[in-house]
Coordinates of C-alpha atoms in Angstrom, one line a residue:
Chain A
M1 CA 0.0 0.0 0.0
S2 CA 2.7 2.5 1.0
E3 CA 4.5 1.7 -2.3
L4 CA 1.3 2.6 -4.2
V5 CA 0.9 5.8 -2.3
L6 CA 4.5 6.7 -2.9
Q7 CA 4.1 6.0 -6.6
A8 CA 0.9 8.1 -6.7
L9 CA 2.8 10.9 -5.0
Y10 CA 5.6 10.7 -7.6
S11 CA 3.2 10.5 -10.6
G12 CA 1.2 13.4 -9.3
L13 CA 4.3 15.5 -8.9
L14 CA 5.4 14.8 -12.5
V15 CA 1.9 15.8 -13.9
G16 CA 1.9 18.8 -11.6
G17 CA 5.0 20.2 -13.3
V18 CA 3.1 20.4 -16.6
Y19 CA 0.1 21.9 -14.9
A20 CA 2.3 24.6 -13.5
L21 CA 3.5 25.5 -17.0
I22 CA -0.1 25.8 -18.2
A23 CA -1.3 27.8 -15.1
L24 CA 1.6 30.2 -15.3
G25 CA 0.5 31.3 -18.8
L26 CA -3.0 32.0 -17.5
A27 CA -1.7 33.8 -14.4
L28 CA 0.6 35.9 -16.5
T29 CA -2.1 37.3 -18.8
F30 CA -4.5 37.6 -15.9
G31 CA -1.9 39.6 -14.0
T32 CA -1.2 42.1 -16.8
M33 CA -4.6 42.6 -18.4
R34 CA -7.0 41.5 -15.6
V35 CA -8.5 39.2 -18.3
I36 CA -9.0 35.5 -17.7
N37 CA -8.1 33.9 -21.0
L38 CA -10.6 31.0 -21.2
A39 CA -9.0 29.9 -24.4
H40 CA -5.7 29.2 -22.7
G41 CA -6.2 25.5 -22.4
E42 CA -7.2 25.4 -26.0
L43 CA -3.8 26.9 -26.9
V44 CA -2.2 24.0 -25.1
L45 CA -4.4 21.7 -27.0
L46 CA -3.4 23.2 -30.4
A47 CA 0.3 22.8 -29.5
A48 CA -0.3 19.1 -28.5
Y49 CA -2.0 18.5 -31.9
M50 CA 1.0 20.2 -33.7
A51 CA 3.2 17.6 -31.9
Y52 CA 0.8 14.9 -33.1
M53 CA 0.9 16.2 -36.6
V54 CA 4.7 16.3 -36.7
E55 CA 5.0 12.8 -35.3
S56 CA 2.4 11.2 -37.5
R57 CA 3.1 13.0 -40.8
L58 CA 6.9 13.5 -40.6
Q59 CA 7.7 10.5 -38.4
L60 CA 9.8 12.7 -36.1
N61 CA 10.1 12.6 -32.3
P62 CA 7.4 15.0 -30.9
V63 CA 10.1 17.1 -29.4
F64 CA 10.9 18.5 -32.8
A65 CA 7.4 20.0 -33.0
V66 CA 8.3 22.6 -30.4
P67 CA 9.2 25.4 -32.9
L68 CA 6.0 24.8 -34.9
A69 CA 4.0 24.6 -31.7
V70 CA 5.5 27.8 -30.3
L71 CA 4.8 29.6 -33.6
V72 CA 1.2 28.5 -33.7
A73 CA 0.4 29.0 -30.1
C74 CA 2.1 32.4 -29.9
T75 CA 0.3 33.6 -33.0
C76 CA -3.1 32.5 -31.6
S77 CA -2.3 34.0 -28.2
A78 CA -1.4 37.3 -29.8
L79 CA -4.6 37.1 -31.8
V80 CA -6.6 36.6 -28.6
Y81 CA -4.9 39.7 -27.2
L82 CA -5.7 41.8 -30.3
L83 CA -9.4 40.7 -30.2
V84 CA -9.8 41.2 -26.4
D85 CA -8.1 44.6 -26.8
R86 CA -11.0 45.7 -29.1
I87 CA -13.6 45.3 -26.4
R88 CA -14.5 48.6 -24.9
K89 CA -17.7 48.0 -23.0
N90 CA -17.9 46.0 -19.8
R91 CA -14.5 44.5 -20.4
E92 CA -14.3 42.1 -17.5
L93 CA -17.3 40.0 -18.5
N94 CA -17.3 40.5 -22.2
S95 CA -13.6 39.4 -22.5
L96 CA -14.6 36.3 -20.5
M97 CA -17.3 35.4 -23.0
L98 CA -15.1 36.3 -26.0
T99 CA -12.2 34.0 -24.9
F100 CA -14.8 31.3 -24.0
A101 CA -16.1 31.6 -27.6
I102 CA -12.6 31.5 -29.0
G103 CA -12.0 28.3 -27.0
I104 CA -15.1 26.7 -28.5
V105 CA -13.9 27.6 -32.0
I106 CA -10.4 26.2 -31.4
T107 CA -11.8 22.9 -29.9
N108 CA -14.2 22.4 -32.7
A109 CA -11.5 23.3 -35.3
V110 CA -9.3 20.6 -33.8
L111 CA -12.2 18.2 -33.8
L112 CA -12.9 18.9 -37.5
I113 CA -9.3 18.6 -38.6
F114 CA -8.0 15.8 -36.4
S115 CA -11.3 14.0 -35.4
G116 CA -12.3 13.2 -31.9
D117 CA -10.0 10.2 -31.4
V118 CA -7.8 10.0 -28.4
R119 CA -4.1 10.5 -29.5
S120 CA -0.8 9.8 -27.7
T121 CA 2.8 9.4 -28.8
G122 CA 3.9 6.2 -30.4
S123 CA 7.6 6.9 -29.9
P124 CA 9.2 4.0 -28.0
F125 CA 12.0 6.4 -26.9
M126 CA 9.4 8.5 -25.0
Q127 CA 7.6 5.5 -23.5
D128 CA 10.7 3.8 -22.1
A129 CA 10.5 3.3 -18.4
V130 CA 12.8 5.1 -16.0
Q131 CA 13.3 3.8 -12.5
L132 CA 14.2 6.0 -9.6
G133 CA 14.6 3.8 -6.6
P134 CA 11.2 2.1 -6.1
L135 CA 9.5 4.6 -8.4
F136 CA 8.6 4.2 -12.0
S137 CA 7.7 6.6 -14.8
M138 CA 7.9 7.0 -18.5
K139 CA 11.0 8.8 -19.8
S140 CA 8.7 11.4 -21.3
E141 CA 7.0 12.1 -18.0
L142 CA 10.2 12.7 -16.2
G143 CA 11.5 14.8 -19.1
A144 CA 8.3 16.9 -19.2
F145 CA 8.6 17.5 -15.5
I146 CA 12.2 18.6 -15.7
I147 CA 11.7 20.9 -18.7
S148 CA 8.6 22.4 -16.9
L149 CA 10.7 23.1 -13.8
V150 CA 13.4 24.7 -15.9
L151 CA 10.8 26.9 -17.8
V152 CA 9.1 27.9 -14.5
F153 CA 12.4 28.9 -13.1
A154 CA 13.3 30.8 -16.3
L155 CA 10.0 32.7 -16.2
W156 CA 10.5 33.6 -12.5
Q157 CA 13.9 35.0 -13.3
W158 CA 12.6 36.8 -16.3
L159 CA 9.8 38.4 -14.3
S160 CA 12.0 39.4 -11.5
R161 CA 15.2 40.4 -13.3
S162 CA 14.7 41.5 -16.9
W163 CA 13.4 44.9 -18.0
Y164 CA 10.3 43.5 -19.7
G165 CA 9.6 41.2 -16.8
R166 CA 9.6 44.2 -14.5
A167 CA 7.4 46.0 -16.9
V168 CA 4.9 43.2 -16.8
R169 CA 4.9 43.3 -13.0
A170 CA 4.6 47.0 -13.0
V171 CA 1.6 47.0 -15.4
S172 CA 0.0 44.3 -13.4
S173 CA 0.2 46.2 -10.1
N174 CA -0.7 49.7 -11.4
R175 CA -1.3 50.4 -15.1
D176 CA -1.4 54.1 -14.9
A177 CA 1.7 54.5 -12.7
A178 CA 3.5 52.1 -15.1
K179 CA 2.5 54.4 -18.0
L180 CA 3.9 57.4 -16.2
M181 CA 7.2 55.5 -15.8
G182 CA 7.5 55.3 -19.6
I183 CA 6.2 51.7 -20.0
N184 CA 3.9 51.1 -23.0
P185 CA 1.1 49.0 -21.4
A186 CA -0.3 47.7 -24.7
R187 CA 3.1 46.4 -25.8
T188 CA 3.7 44.9 -22.3
E189 CA 0.3 43.1 -22.5
L190 CA 1.0 41.8 -25.9
I191 CA 4.4 40.4 -24.7
S192 CA 2.8 38.7 -21.8
F193 CA 0.3 37.0 -24.1
I194 CA 3.1 35.9 -26.4
V195 CA 5.1 34.5 -23.5
A196 CA 2.0 32.8 -22.3
G197 CA 1.6 31.3 -25.8
A198 CA 5.1 30.0 -25.7
L199 CA 4.6 28.4 -22.3
A200 CA 1.3 26.8 -23.6
A201 CA 3.2 25.4 -26.6
C202 CA 5.8 23.7 -24.4
A203 CA 3.1 22.4 -22.1
G204 CA 1.2 21.1 -25.1
V205 CA 4.1 19.2 -26.6
A206 CA 5.0 17.8 -23.1
L207 CA 1.4 16.7 -22.5
Y208 CA 1.3 14.9 -25.9
S209 CA 4.6 13.2 -25.2
S210 CA 3.7 12.0 -21.7
S211 CA -0.1 11.5 -21.7
V212 CA -3.1 11.3 -24.0
V213 CA -4.9 14.2 -25.8
H214 CA -8.4 14.6 -27.3
P215 CA -10.3 17.8 -28.4
A216 CA -12.3 18.2 -25.2
L217 CA -9.1 18.3 -23.1
G218 CA -8.6 22.0 -23.8
H219 CA -11.6 23.2 -21.7
A220 CA -10.6 20.8 -18.9
L221 CA -7.0 22.3 -18.9
T222 CA -8.4 25.8 -18.8
V223 CA -10.4 24.9 -15.8
K224 CA -7.4 23.3 -14.1
A225 CA -5.2 26.3 -14.8
F226 CA -7.8 28.5 -13.3
I227 CA -8.2 26.3 -10.2
I228 CA -4.4 26.5 -9.8
T229 CA -4.4 30.3 -10.2
V230 CA -7.0 30.6 -7.5
L231 CA -5.2 28.2 -5.2
A232 CA -2.0 30.1 -5.6
G233 CA -3.4 33.5 -5.2
V234 CA -2.3 36.4 -7.5
G235 CA 1.3 37.4 -7.9
S236 CA 3.6 34.6 -7.0
V237 CA 5.4 32.2 -9.4
P238 CA 6.6 29.7 -6.7
G239 CA 3.0 29.8 -5.4
V240 CA 1.7 28.7 -8.8
L241 CA 4.2 25.9 -8.9
A242 CA 3.3 24.8 -5.4
A243 CA -0.4 24.9 -6.1
A244 CA 0.1 23.0 -9.4
L245 CA 2.1 20.2 -7.7
L246 CA -0.6 20.1 -4.9
L247 CA -3.3 19.6 -7.5
G248 CA -1.4 17.0 -9.4
V249 CA -0.6 15.0 -6.2
T250 CA -4.2 15.4 -4.9
E251 CA -5.6 14.0 -8.2
A252 CA -3.2 11.1 -8.3
M253 CA -3.9 10.2 -4.7
T254 CA -7.6 10.3 -5.3
V255 CA -7.2 7.9 -8.3
T256 CA -5.1 5.5 -6.2
L257 CA -6.9 5.6 -2.9
W258 CA -10.5 6.2 -4.1
S259 CA -11.7 6.1 -7.7
S260 CA -10.6 7.6 -11.0
A261 CA -14.1 9.0 -11.5
L262 CA -13.7 11.3 -8.5
Q263 CA -10.4 12.8 -9.7
E264 CA -12.1 15.9 -11.0
L265 CA -14.4 16.2 -8.0
V266 CA -11.5 16.6 -5.6
G267 CA -10.0 19.4 -7.7
M268 CA -13.3 21.2 -8.0
T269 CA -14.0 20.9 -4.3
L270 CA -10.5 22.1 -3.4
F271 CA -11.2 25.1 -5.8
L272 CA -14.5 26.0 -4.2
V273 CA -13.2 25.7 -0.6
V274 CA -10.2 27.9 -1.3
L275 CA -12.3 30.4 -3.3
L276 CA -14.9 30.7 -0.6
V277 CA -12.8 30.3 2.5
L278 CA -9.4 31.7 1.6
P279 CA -10.1 34.6 -0.8
N280 CA -6.4 35.3 -1.3
G281 CA -5.4 31.8 -2.2
L282 CA -2.9 29.7 -0.3
F283 CA 0.2 31.8 -1.2
G284 CA -1.2 35.1 -2.5
T285 CA -0.5 38.6 -1.3
A286 CA -3.5 40.3 0.2
R287 CA -5.9 41.4 -2.5
R288 CA -9.7 41.3 -2.4
R289 CA -11.8 39.6 -4.9
G290 CA -15.2 40.8 -3.6
Chain B
M1 CA -46.0 50.6 -23.1
N2 CA -49.6 49.5 -23.2
A3 CA -49.4 49.2 -27.0
M4 CA -46.3 47.1 -26.6
R5 CA -48.0 44.8 -24.2
R6 CA -51.0 44.5 -26.5
T7 CA -48.7 43.5 -29.4
A8 CA -47.0 41.0 -27.2
F9 CA -50.3 39.4 -26.3
A10 CA -51.4 39.4 -30.0
L11 CA -48.1 37.8 -31.0
L12 CA -48.5 35.2 -28.4
A13 CA -52.0 34.3 -29.5
V14 CA -50.8 34.1 -33.1
L15 CA -48.0 31.8 -32.0
Y16 CA -50.4 29.5 -30.1
V17 CA -52.5 28.9 -33.2
A18 CA -50.2 29.5 -36.1
V19 CA -47.2 27.3 -35.3
P20 CA -49.1 24.1 -34.6
A21 CA -51.3 24.8 -37.6
A22 CA -48.3 25.3 -39.9
L23 CA -45.9 22.7 -38.6
G24 CA -48.2 20.4 -36.6
S25 CA -48.1 17.7 -39.2
N26 CA -44.3 17.7 -39.5
N27 CA -43.1 15.8 -36.4
Y28 CA -39.4 16.6 -37.0
L29 CA -39.8 20.3 -37.4
M30 CA -42.2 20.5 -34.4
G31 CA -39.6 18.5 -32.4
L32 CA -37.0 21.1 -33.3
V33 CA -39.3 24.0 -32.3
V34 CA -40.0 22.3 -28.9
S35 CA -36.2 21.9 -28.3
S36 CA -35.7 25.5 -29.3
L37 CA -38.2 26.6 -26.7
I38 CA -36.4 24.5 -24.1
V39 CA -33.2 26.4 -24.9
A40 CA -35.2 29.7 -24.9
G41 CA -36.4 29.0 -21.3
V42 CA -32.8 28.5 -20.1
A43 CA -31.7 31.5 -22.0
V44 CA -34.3 33.7 -20.3
A45 CA -33.3 32.4 -16.9
W46 CA -29.6 33.0 -17.7
A47 CA -30.3 36.5 -18.9
L48 CA -32.3 37.3 -15.8
L49 CA -29.4 36.4 -13.6
G50 CA -27.0 38.2 -16.0
N51 CA -29.0 41.3 -16.6
L52 CA -30.7 41.9 -13.3
G53 CA -28.3 40.2 -11.0
G54 CA -25.2 41.3 -12.9
M55 CA -23.8 37.8 -12.7
V56 CA -22.6 35.8 -15.7
S57 CA -22.9 32.1 -15.1
F58 CA -21.0 29.4 -17.0
G59 CA -22.9 26.6 -15.2
H60 CA -26.6 26.8 -15.8
A61 CA -26.3 23.1 -16.8
A62 CA -26.2 22.5 -13.0
F63 CA -29.8 23.7 -12.5
F64 CA -31.0 22.1 -15.8
G65 CA -29.6 18.7 -14.8
V66 CA -30.8 18.9 -11.2
G67 CA -34.3 19.8 -12.4
G68 CA -34.4 16.9 -14.9
Y69 CA -33.2 14.3 -12.4
A70 CA -35.4 15.6 -9.6
S71 CA -38.6 15.4 -11.7
A72 CA -37.6 12.0 -13.1
L73 CA -37.0 10.6 -9.6
L74 CA -40.0 12.2 -8.0
T75 CA -42.4 10.7 -10.6
M76 CA -40.7 7.3 -10.8
K77 CA -39.7 6.6 -7.2
L78 CA -42.4 8.5 -5.3
G79 CA -45.2 8.3 -7.9
I80 CA -45.9 12.0 -7.9
P81 CA -47.9 13.2 -10.9
V82 CA -45.8 14.7 -13.6
L83 CA -47.4 18.2 -13.6
L84 CA -46.8 18.4 -9.8
A85 CA -43.3 17.1 -10.1
I86 CA -42.2 19.7 -12.6
P87 CA -42.6 22.7 -10.2
L88 CA -41.3 20.6 -7.4
A89 CA -38.2 20.0 -9.5
G90 CA -37.8 23.7 -9.9
L91 CA -37.8 24.0 -6.1
V92 CA -35.2 21.2 -5.8
A93 CA -33.0 23.3 -8.2
V94 CA -33.5 26.3 -5.9
L95 CA -32.5 24.1 -2.9
F96 CA -29.3 23.1 -4.8
S97 CA -28.7 26.8 -5.6
V98 CA -28.6 27.5 -1.8
A99 CA -25.2 25.6 -1.9
M100 CA -24.0 28.3 -4.3
L101 CA -24.9 31.2 -2.1
P102 CA -21.3 31.6 -0.8
A103 CA -20.3 32.2 -4.4
L104 CA -22.3 35.4 -4.6
R105 CA -19.6 37.1 -2.7
L106 CA -17.3 36.6 -5.6
S107 CA -17.1 39.1 -8.4
G108 CA -17.5 38.6 -12.2
P109 CA -15.2 35.9 -13.5
Y110 CA -14.8 34.2 -10.1
F111 CA -18.5 33.8 -9.8
A112 CA -18.8 32.5 -13.4
L113 CA -16.2 29.8 -12.9
A114 CA -17.4 28.9 -9.4
I115 CA -20.8 28.1 -10.9
L116 CA -19.0 26.0 -13.6
A117 CA -17.3 24.1 -10.8
Y118 CA -20.7 23.4 -9.2
A119 CA -22.0 22.1 -12.5
Q120 CA -19.1 19.7 -12.8
I121 CA -19.5 18.5 -9.2
F122 CA -23.2 17.9 -9.7
R123 CA -22.4 15.9 -12.9
I124 CA -19.9 13.7 -11.1
L125 CA -22.3 13.2 -8.2
A126 CA -25.0 12.2 -10.6
T127 CA -22.6 9.7 -12.1
E128 CA -21.4 8.3 -8.8
M129 CA -24.7 8.1 -6.9
E130 CA -25.7 4.9 -8.7
F131 CA -28.3 3.8 -6.2
L132 CA -30.3 6.9 -7.0
T133 CA -29.5 7.8 -10.6
H134 CA -28.3 4.6 -12.1
G135 CA -25.0 6.3 -12.8
S136 CA -23.8 6.7 -16.3
G137 CA -26.3 4.1 -17.5
G138 CA -28.9 6.7 -17.1
I139 CA -32.6 6.6 -16.4
S140 CA -34.9 5.5 -19.2
Q141 CA -38.7 5.3 -19.5
I142 CA -39.3 8.6 -17.7
P143 CA -43.1 9.1 -17.8
V144 CA -44.4 11.3 -20.6
L145 CA -46.4 14.5 -20.0
P146 CA -50.0 13.6 -19.1
T147 CA -53.3 14.1 -20.9
I148 CA -55.4 16.9 -19.4
A149 CA -59.1 17.2 -20.2
G150 CA -58.7 15.1 -23.3
F151 CA -55.8 17.1 -24.5
D152 CA -52.6 15.1 -24.9
L153 CA -49.7 17.2 -23.6
S154 CA -47.2 14.5 -24.7
S155 CA -47.9 15.1 -28.4
R156 CA -45.5 17.5 -30.1
T157 CA -48.2 20.1 -30.2
G158 CA -49.0 19.6 -26.5
Q159 CA -45.3 19.9 -25.6
F160 CA -45.1 23.1 -27.7
L161 CA -48.2 24.7 -26.0
L162 CA -46.9 23.8 -22.5
L163 CA -43.4 25.2 -23.2
L164 CA -44.8 28.3 -24.9
T165 CA -47.0 28.9 -21.8
L166 CA -44.1 28.4 -19.5
L167 CA -41.9 30.8 -21.6
A168 CA -44.6 33.4 -21.6
A169 CA -45.0 33.1 -17.8
F170 CA -41.2 33.4 -17.4
L171 CA -41.1 36.5 -19.6
A172 CA -44.0 38.1 -17.7
A173 CA -42.3 37.3 -14.3
Y174 CA -39.0 38.7 -15.6
D175 CA -40.7 41.9 -16.8
A176 CA -42.6 42.3 -13.5
I177 CA -39.4 41.9 -11.5
R178 CA -37.7 44.4 -13.7
R179 CA -40.4 47.0 -13.3
S180 CA -40.8 46.5 -9.5
H181 CA -38.8 48.6 -7.1
Y182 CA -36.5 45.5 -6.7
G183 CA -35.7 45.9 -10.4
I184 CA -34.8 49.5 -9.9
A185 CA -32.5 48.6 -7.0
L186 CA -30.9 45.9 -9.1
R187 CA -30.4 48.3 -12.0
A188 CA -28.8 50.8 -9.6
M189 CA -26.5 48.0 -8.3
H190 CA -25.2 47.7 -11.9
D191 CA -23.8 51.3 -11.7
S192 CA -22.4 51.1 -8.2
E193 CA -23.1 48.3 -5.8
D194 CA -21.5 50.2 -3.0
A195 CA -23.6 53.3 -3.5
T196 CA -26.8 51.2 -3.7
R197 CA -25.9 49.5 -0.4
V198 CA -25.3 52.9 1.2
V199 CA -28.9 53.9 0.5
G200 CA -30.1 50.8 2.3
V201 CA -30.5 48.1 -0.3
N202 CA -29.6 44.6 0.8
S203 CA -27.7 43.8 -2.3
V204 CA -26.7 40.2 -1.3
L205 CA -30.3 39.4 -0.5
L206 CA -31.5 40.7 -3.8
K207 CA -28.8 38.8 -5.7
S208 CA -29.7 35.6 -3.9
W209 CA -33.3 36.1 -5.0
M210 CA -32.3 36.5 -8.6
L211 CA -30.2 33.3 -8.3
F212 CA -33.2 31.5 -6.8
V213 CA -35.6 32.7 -9.5
S214 CA -33.1 31.8 -12.3
A215 CA -32.5 28.4 -10.7
F216 CA -36.2 27.7 -10.4
M217 CA -36.9 28.6 -14.1
T218 CA -34.0 26.5 -15.3
G219 CA -35.0 23.6 -13.1
V220 CA -38.5 23.6 -14.4
I221 CA -37.3 23.7 -18.0
G222 CA -34.9 20.8 -17.2
A223 CA -37.8 18.9 -15.7
V224 CA -40.1 19.4 -18.8
N225 CA -37.2 18.4 -21.0
A226 CA -36.8 15.1 -19.0
H227 CA -40.5 14.3 -19.6
V228 CA -40.2 15.3 -23.3
I229 CA -37.2 13.1 -24.2
N230 CA -38.0 10.4 -21.5
F231 CA -34.3 9.6 -20.9
L232 CA -31.5 11.1 -18.8
E233 CA -27.9 10.4 -18.3
P234 CA -25.4 12.6 -16.4
D235 CA -23.3 13.5 -19.4
Y236 CA -26.5 14.7 -21.2
A237 CA -28.3 16.3 -18.4
F238 CA -25.3 18.3 -17.1
S239 CA -23.8 18.7 -20.6
G240 CA -21.9 22.0 -21.1
I241 CA -24.2 22.6 -24.1
W242 CA -26.9 23.7 -21.6
S243 CA -24.6 26.3 -20.4
V244 CA -23.2 27.4 -23.8
L245 CA -26.4 27.5 -26.0
P246 CA -28.3 29.9 -23.6
I247 CA -25.3 32.2 -23.5
V248 CA -24.9 32.4 -27.2
A249 CA -28.7 32.8 -27.6
A250 CA -29.0 35.5 -25.0
I251 CA -26.0 37.5 -26.3
F252 CA -27.3 37.1 -29.9
G253 CA -30.7 38.3 -29.0
G254 CA -29.5 41.0 -26.6
Y255 CA -29.3 39.9 -22.9
R256 CA -30.2 43.4 -21.6
T257 CA -33.7 43.0 -23.2
V258 CA -36.5 40.9 -21.9
T259 CA -37.6 39.1 -25.1
G260 CA -34.2 39.1 -26.9
P261 CA -32.8 35.9 -25.3
A262 CA -36.0 34.0 -26.1
I263 CA -36.1 35.1 -29.7
G264 CA -32.3 34.6 -30.0
A265 CA -32.6 31.1 -28.7
V266 CA -35.3 30.1 -31.2
V267 CA -33.4 31.6 -34.1
I268 CA -29.9 30.3 -33.1
Y269 CA -31.2 26.8 -32.3
L270 CA -33.2 26.4 -35.5
V271 CA -30.5 27.8 -37.7
D272 CA -27.9 25.7 -35.9
Q273 CA -29.9 22.5 -36.4
L274 CA -31.3 23.1 -39.9
V275 CA -28.4 25.0 -41.5
F276 CA -25.1 24.6 -39.6
K277 CA -25.6 21.0 -38.9
A278 CA -26.1 20.3 -42.6
L279 CA -23.0 22.3 -43.4
V280 CA -20.6 20.8 -40.8
S281 CA -21.9 17.8 -39.0
T282 CA -19.3 16.9 -36.4
G283 CA -18.0 20.3 -35.2
H284 CA -21.0 22.6 -35.9
Q285 CA -20.4 24.3 -32.5
I286 CA -17.5 26.1 -34.3
I287 CA -20.2 28.3 -35.9
L288 CA -21.9 28.9 -32.5
G289 CA -18.5 29.9 -31.1
S290 CA -17.8 32.2 -34.0
V291 CA -21.3 33.8 -33.7
L292 CA -20.7 34.5 -30.0
A293 CA -17.2 36.0 -30.6
L294 CA -18.5 38.2 -33.5
M295 CA -21.5 39.4 -31.4
I296 CA -19.2 40.3 -28.4
L297 CA -16.8 42.2 -30.8
F298 CA -19.3 44.0 -33.0
A299 CA -22.7 44.1 -31.3
P300 CA -22.3 43.3 -27.6
D301 CA -25.9 44.5 -27.0
G302 CA -27.3 41.9 -29.3
L303 CA -29.3 42.0 -32.5
L304 CA -32.7 43.1 -31.1
P305 CA -31.5 46.5 -29.9
L306 CA -29.6 46.8 -33.2
L307 CA -32.8 46.1 -35.2
R308 CA -34.8 48.5 -33.0
N309 CA -32.3 51.3 -33.6
A310 CA -32.4 50.6 -37.4
L311 CA -36.2 50.7 -37.4
R312 CA -36.2 54.0 -35.4
R313 CA -33.7 55.5 -37.9
M314 CA -35.9 54.4 -40.8
R315 CA -39.0 55.9 -39.2
G316 CA -37.1 59.1 -38.5
A317 CA -36.1 59.3 -42.1
S318 CA -39.7 58.8 -43.3
H319 CA -41.0 61.6 -40.9
A320 CA -38.4 64.0 -42.2

């Protein structure tokens, strides 16, 4: 039993790494533009299907799909920004419905082009087992986790050290003051959307390599990313990582100890409890949502 | 205003007679019209919460599913007559919406996604509570609508007349709430909730009432739907489509108007089924998504206000 629990803990952590990557993109755009991009999970989905296309058509390892996936996801993300930016009236809710609509369009476009079948990598290299003491995983799962950690760390450094990273944080904390300091908020927002697209692209390729994808996954990923953002609270990269790992582990534990059907239930309940009881999230700085 | 009300009544009377007379013999088309009225009912309930309560919900499927299951179980397990079970199912949906009250403290997007979470939780519970709901196998042979005074409500025409009556009642209730002093307070809350609270309006209580009314309407429609199609399974009853279609319909028709969502639902649903589905069979929701995106971008107030303005402009031109 304890072996099973340990294994679940391990698998949950590995999945949590990819969740962190997805959630960071959502949190980044939410921070700068105060807009929840409900099409974010669908960007990840698009990237995953680019990996599928490269593998099935060109017979290449899905890793080689990263440039194409980044190009597609960044373009779509920038497009989402340009469309959201056109909204003038009641921006908070209208942008929510607009990105929701874009998500529906992307999901159904994927459904039309690639059909509703469940896809996963066929590469034997990716599916090889790796043993770490008593714990097992696929090579791709461990790889996806490590790459996710590296990217999360890189984003953290970018946000805290680079000029653009600071600009993003400045716009997110006070748009007008940032403008007075000579930052172009529109350009900063666009950059945050492009970076979010790149993160989504890497997450999509990692997800395709280590797990299974199907068109309806996009919406589920958006919801997961939002749950993580709420758990983490606004404004902390390590917080997002911790919340993502927590969600991954909780889901894996539920599947092992309880039932796989209840996996989503636990995530949703965790979400509601944190949302209603701890309005600032588990790690967030004080900020009201009311 | 009186003239408008008279036109509304006249239009309703025409609909009662004309639609069954014109389509009554075509079972397929009549079935589509019945389904479109079901979507219209949910769209009106959604718009009531969105317009008066100022809360956008992504989870009306929660109330729809609860209503359907409640009515099916009340009639089948307790033997309650169908026409009594339908309003009771609405009350059960209200009961479930009580669980959502804490979410009212949340603003905009947080509320929208919290309701989505509730809908998912209800769907999983309906799948898991097999002793009550038969799990993912679903409930079949749900009783049909009864025959009243020799008139068979379970026929397509009967279903149509029942749903049209319900829809008219919903619209009348919506309009009455909007005109009452509660409606004025709700509209004031739109501009500034804080200012409205300062003059002594209990905004949380008012919002709760709107949530209850919206849940009741959606639950009733879900219940009628269960007796119309006679089969329920969790993935159908709590399907995201019951959350998406009403949003598209209400935005399309104009969710700040009373009749816009209902008209939008009928138009969108019929066009979707008759035209879009014929064009693209598997992913026809892509067109719904595009319509929603285009409406938000170019006509966020919906088509009805747009048409009204165009009409006014034309009249102005003829007067000049």
